[in-house]
Coordinates of C-alpha atoms and ligand atoms in Angstrom, one line a residue:
M747 CA 25.0 -10.6 -0.5
N748 CA 28.5 -9.4 -0.2
P749 CA 29.6 -6.0 -1.7
L750 CA 31.1 -6.5 -5.2
R751 CA 33.6 -4.1 -6.7
L752 CA 34.6 -5.3 -10.0
L753 CA 36.8 -4.4 -12.8
L754 CA 36.4 -5.7 -16.3
L755 CA 39.6 -5.8 -18.2
G756 CA 39.7 -6.4 -21.9
A757 CA 41.0 -5.4 -25.3
P758 CA 39.1 -2.8 -27.4
G759 CA 36.0 -4.5 -28.7
S760 CA 36.2 -7.4 -26.4
G761 CA 32.9 -6.8 -25.0
K762 CA 33.4 -5.0 -21.6
G763 CA 30.3 -2.8 -22.5
T764 CA 28.3 -5.8 -23.6
Q765 CA 29.1 -8.0 -20.5
T766 CA 28.4 -4.9 -18.3
S767 CA 24.9 -4.5 -19.9
K768 CA 24.2 -8.2 -19.4
L769 CA 25.4 -8.2 -15.6
L770 CA 23.1 -5.0 -15.0
K771 CA 20.2 -6.9 -16.5
H772 CA 20.9 -9.9 -14.2
F773 CA 21.5 -8.0 -10.9
D774 CA 19.3 -5.1 -10.1
H775 CA 21.5 -3.7 -7.5
V776 CA 24.9 -3.7 -9.5
K777 CA 25.6 -0.4 -11.2
S778 CA 28.6 0.6 -13.6
V779 CA 30.9 3.3 -14.7
S780 CA 32.8 3.3 -18.0
S781 CA 35.7 5.7 -18.3
G782 CA 35.3 5.8 -21.9
D783 CA 31.5 6.6 -21.8
L784 CA 32.4 9.4 -19.2
L785 CA 35.0 10.9 -21.7
R786 CA 32.6 10.7 -24.6
Q787 CA 30.1 12.5 -22.6
Q788 CA 32.6 15.2 -22.0
I789 CA 33.1 15.4 -25.6
R790 CA 29.3 15.7 -26.3
L791 CA 29.0 18.4 -23.6
N792 CA 32.0 20.4 -25.5
T793 CA 34.0 20.9 -22.2
D794 CA 37.6 21.6 -21.9
L795 CA 38.2 18.0 -21.0
G796 CA 36.2 16.9 -23.8
H797 CA 38.3 18.9 -26.2
I798 CA 41.4 17.2 -25.0
A799 CA 39.8 13.8 -24.8
A800 CA 38.6 13.9 -28.5
K801 CA 42.1 14.4 -29.6
Y802 CA 43.6 11.3 -27.7
I803 CA 40.5 9.1 -28.5
A804 CA 40.6 9.8 -32.3
E805 CA 44.2 8.8 -32.3
G806 CA 43.5 5.8 -30.3
K807 CA 45.9 6.9 -27.3
L808 CA 45.3 6.8 -23.8
L809 CA 44.6 10.0 -22.1
P810 CA 47.2 11.0 -19.4
D811 CA 46.3 9.3 -16.1
S812 CA 45.6 12.4 -14.2
F813 CA 42.8 13.5 -16.6
V814 CA 41.0 10.1 -16.3
T815 CA 41.8 9.4 -12.8
G816 CA 40.2 12.8 -11.8
L817 CA 37.1 12.2 -13.9
V818 CA 36.4 8.8 -12.7
L819 CA 37.2 9.3 -9.0
N820 CA 34.9 12.4 -8.9
E821 CA 32.1 10.2 -10.5
L822 CA 32.6 7.7 -8.0
S823 CA 32.4 10.2 -5.1
S824 CA 29.5 12.2 -6.5
R825 CA 27.5 8.7 -6.7
R826 CA 28.7 8.0 -3.0
W827 CA 30.2 4.8 -4.1
L828 CA 33.3 5.3 -2.0
S829 CA 32.3 3.0 0.6
S830 CA 32.9 -0.5 2.0
K831 CA 29.2 -1.4 1.4
S832 CA 29.0 -0.2 -2.0
T833 CA 28.6 -2.6 -5.0
W834 CA 29.6 -1.5 -8.6
L835 CA 31.6 -2.4 -11.6
L836 CA 34.1 -0.4 -13.7
D837 CA 34.6 -0.7 -17.4
G838 CA 37.7 0.7 -18.9
F839 CA 39.3 2.3 -15.5
P840 CA 42.0 1.5 -14.0
R841 CA 43.7 1.1 -17.2
T842 CA 47.5 1.6 -16.0
V843 CA 49.1 0.7 -12.8
S844 CA 49.2 4.5 -11.8
Q845 CA 45.4 4.6 -12.2
A846 CA 45.1 1.3 -10.2
K847 CA 47.2 2.8 -7.3
S848 CA 45.2 6.0 -7.4
L849 CA 41.8 4.0 -7.0
R850 CA 43.4 2.0 -4.4
S851 CA 44.4 5.0 -2.3
E852 CA 41.0 6.6 -2.9
L853 CA 39.2 3.6 -1.6
K854 CA 41.3 2.8 1.2
P855 CA 40.3 5.4 3.9
H856 CA 36.7 4.1 3.4
G857 CA 37.8 0.5 4.2
A858 CA 36.9 -0.3 0.6
T859 CA 39.0 -2.2 -2.1
L860 CA 38.2 -3.6 -5.5
N861 CA 37.5 -7.3 -4.8
M862 CA 37.5 -8.8 -8.2
V863 CA 39.2 -8.1 -11.6
V864 CA 38.2 -10.2 -14.6
E865 CA 40.2 -10.2 -18.0
L866 CA 38.0 -10.8 -21.1
D867 CA 40.1 -12.9 -23.2
V868 CA 38.8 -12.8 -26.8
P869 CA 40.9 -13.5 -29.8
E870 CA 42.0 -10.4 -31.6
S871 CA 40.9 -12.2 -34.9
V872 CA 37.1 -11.8 -34.1
I873 CA 37.3 -8.2 -32.8
L874 CA 38.0 -5.9 -35.6
E875 CA 34.8 -6.9 -37.6
R876 CA 32.8 -6.2 -34.4
I877 CA 33.9 -2.6 -33.9
E878 CA 33.5 -1.8 -37.8
N879 CA 29.8 -2.7 -37.4
R880 CA 29.3 -0.9 -33.9
Y881 CA 26.9 1.8 -33.4
V882 CA 26.6 3.7 -30.0
H883 CA 24.1 5.7 -28.1
V884 CA 26.4 8.2 -26.6
P885 CA 24.1 9.7 -23.7
S886 CA 23.7 6.0 -22.4
G887 CA 26.6 4.3 -23.6
R888 CA 24.5 1.6 -25.0
V889 CA 26.1 -0.4 -27.8
Y890 CA 24.9 -2.1 -30.9
N891 CA 26.3 -4.4 -33.5
L892 CA 24.7 -4.7 -36.9
T893 CA 24.9 -8.6 -36.8
Y894 CA 25.2 -9.6 -33.1
N895 CA 22.7 -7.1 -31.5
P896 CA 21.2 -4.8 -34.0
P897 CA 18.9 -1.9 -32.9
K898 CA 15.1 -2.5 -33.4
V899 CA 15.0 0.4 -35.6
A900 CA 17.9 0.8 -38.0
G901 CA 20.1 3.8 -36.8
R902 CA 18.1 4.5 -33.6
D903 CA 18.4 3.7 -29.8
D904 CA 16.0 1.0 -28.7
V905 CA 15.0 2.9 -25.4
T906 CA 15.1 6.5 -26.3
G907 CA 14.6 6.5 -30.3
E908 CA 17.4 9.0 -30.5
P909 CA 20.0 8.7 -33.3
L910 CA 23.0 6.4 -33.1
S911 CA 26.4 7.3 -34.1
K912 CA 29.6 5.9 -35.1
R913 CA 32.7 6.3 -32.6
S914 CA 35.7 8.4 -34.1
D915 CA 38.1 5.5 -33.0
D916 CA 36.2 2.5 -34.6
T917 CA 38.3 2.4 -37.8
A918 CA 40.8 -0.2 -38.7
E919 CA 43.7 2.3 -38.5
V920 CA 42.8 3.8 -35.0
F921 CA 41.9 0.2 -33.8
G922 CA 45.5 -0.9 -34.4
A923 CA 46.8 1.9 -32.2
R924 CA 44.3 1.3 -29.5
L925 CA 45.2 -2.6 -29.5
A926 CA 48.9 -1.8 -29.4
N927 CA 48.3 0.3 -26.2
Y928 CA 46.3 -2.3 -24.6
R929 CA 49.0 -4.9 -25.1
E930 CA 51.5 -2.6 -23.6
T931 CA 49.6 -1.8 -20.5
L932 CA 48.0 -5.2 -19.8
S933 CA 50.8 -7.1 -18.3
P934 CA 51.9 -4.6 -15.6
L935 CA 48.2 -4.1 -14.6
K936 CA 47.6 -7.7 -14.8
A937 CA 50.7 -8.2 -12.5
F938 CA 49.5 -5.5 -10.2
Y939 CA 46.1 -7.3 -9.5
S940 CA 47.6 -10.8 -9.4
K941 CA 49.8 -9.9 -6.8
I942 CA 46.8 -9.0 -4.7
G943 CA 45.2 -12.1 -5.7
I944 CA 41.9 -10.9 -7.2
L945 CA 42.6 -11.6 -10.9
H946 CA 40.6 -13.9 -13.0
K947 CA 40.3 -14.7 -16.8
V948 CA 37.3 -15.8 -18.9
S949 CA 37.9 -16.8 -22.3
G950 CA 35.7 -17.4 -25.6
E951 CA 35.0 -16.2 -29.1
T952 CA 31.6 -14.6 -28.3
S953 CA 30.0 -12.8 -25.5
D954 CA 27.4 -15.5 -25.0
I955 CA 30.3 -18.0 -24.4
I956 CA 32.0 -15.6 -21.9
F957 CA 28.9 -14.4 -20.0
P958 CA 28.1 -17.7 -18.1
Q959 CA 31.6 -17.9 -16.9
L960 CA 31.7 -14.2 -15.7
L961 CA 28.3 -14.8 -14.1
E962 CA 29.6 -17.8 -12.1
L963 CA 32.6 -15.8 -10.8
V964 CA 30.3 -12.8 -9.8
Q965 CA 27.8 -15.0 -8.1
R966 CA 30.6 -16.7 -6.2
E967 CA 32.0 -13.4 -5.0
L968 CA 28.4 -12.1 -4.0
T969 CA 27.7 -15.0 -2.0
K970 CA 31.0 -16.1 -0.4
N971 CA 31.3 -16.4 3.3
Ligands
G5P1706 P1 36.9 2.8 -24.1 O1 35.6 3.4 -24.4 O2 37.1 2.1 -22.7 P2 37.8 0.3 -25.5 O3 38.6 0.6 -26.7 O4 38.6 -0.2 -24.2 O5 37.1 1.6 -25.3 P3 35.5 -0.7 -26.4 O6 35.9 -0.3 -27.8 O7 34.5 0.2 -25.8 O8 36.8 -0.7 -25.5 P4 34.2 -3.1 -25.4 O9 33.4 -2.3 -24.6 O10 35.2 -3.9 -24.7 O11 35.1 -2.2 -26.5 O12 33.4 -3.7 -26.4 P5 31.7 -3.7 -26.7 O13 31.4 -2.4 -27.0 O14 30.9 -4.4 -25.6 O15 31.9 -4.7 -28.0 C1 32.2 -4.2 -29.1 C2 31.3 -4.5 -30.3 O16 31.1 -5.9 -30.5 C3 29.7 -4.0 -30.1 O17 29.4 -3.5 -31.4 C4 29.0 -5.2 -29.5 O18 27.8 -5.1 -30.0 C5 29.7 -6.2 -30.3 N1 29.8 -7.7 -29.9 C6 29.8 -7.9 -28.4 N2 29.8 -9.3 -28.2 C7 29.9 -9.8 -29.6 C8 29.8 -11.1 -30.1 O19 29.7 -12.2 -29.2 N3 29.7 -11.3 -31.3 C9 29.7 -10.3 -32.2 N4 29.6 -10.3 -33.5 N5 29.7 -8.9 -31.8 C10 29.8 -8.9 -30.5 O20 38.0 3.8 -24.4 C11 37.9 4.6 -25.7 C12 39.2 5.5 -25.5 O21 39.1 6.5 -24.3 C13 40.3 6.7 -23.7 C14 41.3 6.0 -24.6 O22 41.7 7.1 -25.6 C15 40.5 4.9 -25.3 O23 41.2 4.6 -26.5 N6 40.3 6.1 -22.4 C16 41.3 6.2 -21.4 N7 42.4 6.7 -21.7 C17 43.3 6.4 -20.5 N8 42.8 5.9 -19.3 C18 41.5 5.2 -19.2 N9 41.3 4.6 -18.2 C19 40.7 5.4 -20.4 N10 39.5 5.0 -20.6 C20 39.3 5.3 -21.8
MG1707 MG1 33.1 -0.1 -24.3

């Protein structure tokens, strides 16, 4: 199989985390990192970066590039993922052209690049209800939805039994700000990856409609000559 280095792009609540879990279940050898999960872990650990992140996240604003870039690139490096043979997927990073350029520069000396970017195109009209019903298990990043994929025991993570929580940014008000930021940064980021020739788009109102399309793209990349 070919290495796969994939970025999932999509509006808040479009299902990046959900599609990541589905892909990880399908392919044993694929691993993932979510910039949002890394930041929420920093908040939970009460670090200096966590204090900064909490403020930006609660307001629905993107953190300055340098903070997130440093955090994610360190994570990739400590997992020994900066290699041309590595296979992984990223959720939520890069989110700006500056972050995309930093990732590219970091990978280049290792003979590695991102080889696929997939935009999850979900109508905004279906998203708000999803995130108002979302509960998360912060240590693992697992996400639940009270109607789509409820936990087996109310308020508890399926795997650890630990309590679930609401994200501070999952309110109608903050969601508006997150969506506006997404719209603003999406076009230049898409233009950047379109120029390199690795941008794809999958569309649908539900994650179950999107997943088979995503799976087909990923399978094609993993097995191409
Ligand atoms: P995050 O953590 O990257 P967002 O805003 O990009 O957050 P989010 O909200 O995590 O994205 P998602 O992962 O795309 O959304 O969606 P999801 O969790 O899988 O699905 C949403 C809900 O819908 C879940 O409850 C799920 O169960 C349910 N669901 C899924 N599919 C369906 C379906 O078909 N039907 C139904 N009914 N429900 C469904 O970033 C957070 C913040 O961190 C900072 C920023 O402040 C950002 O706002 N940050 C960064 N800042 C700068 N640069 C970066 N690179 C940053 N990364 C994070
Ligand atoms: Mg997410």
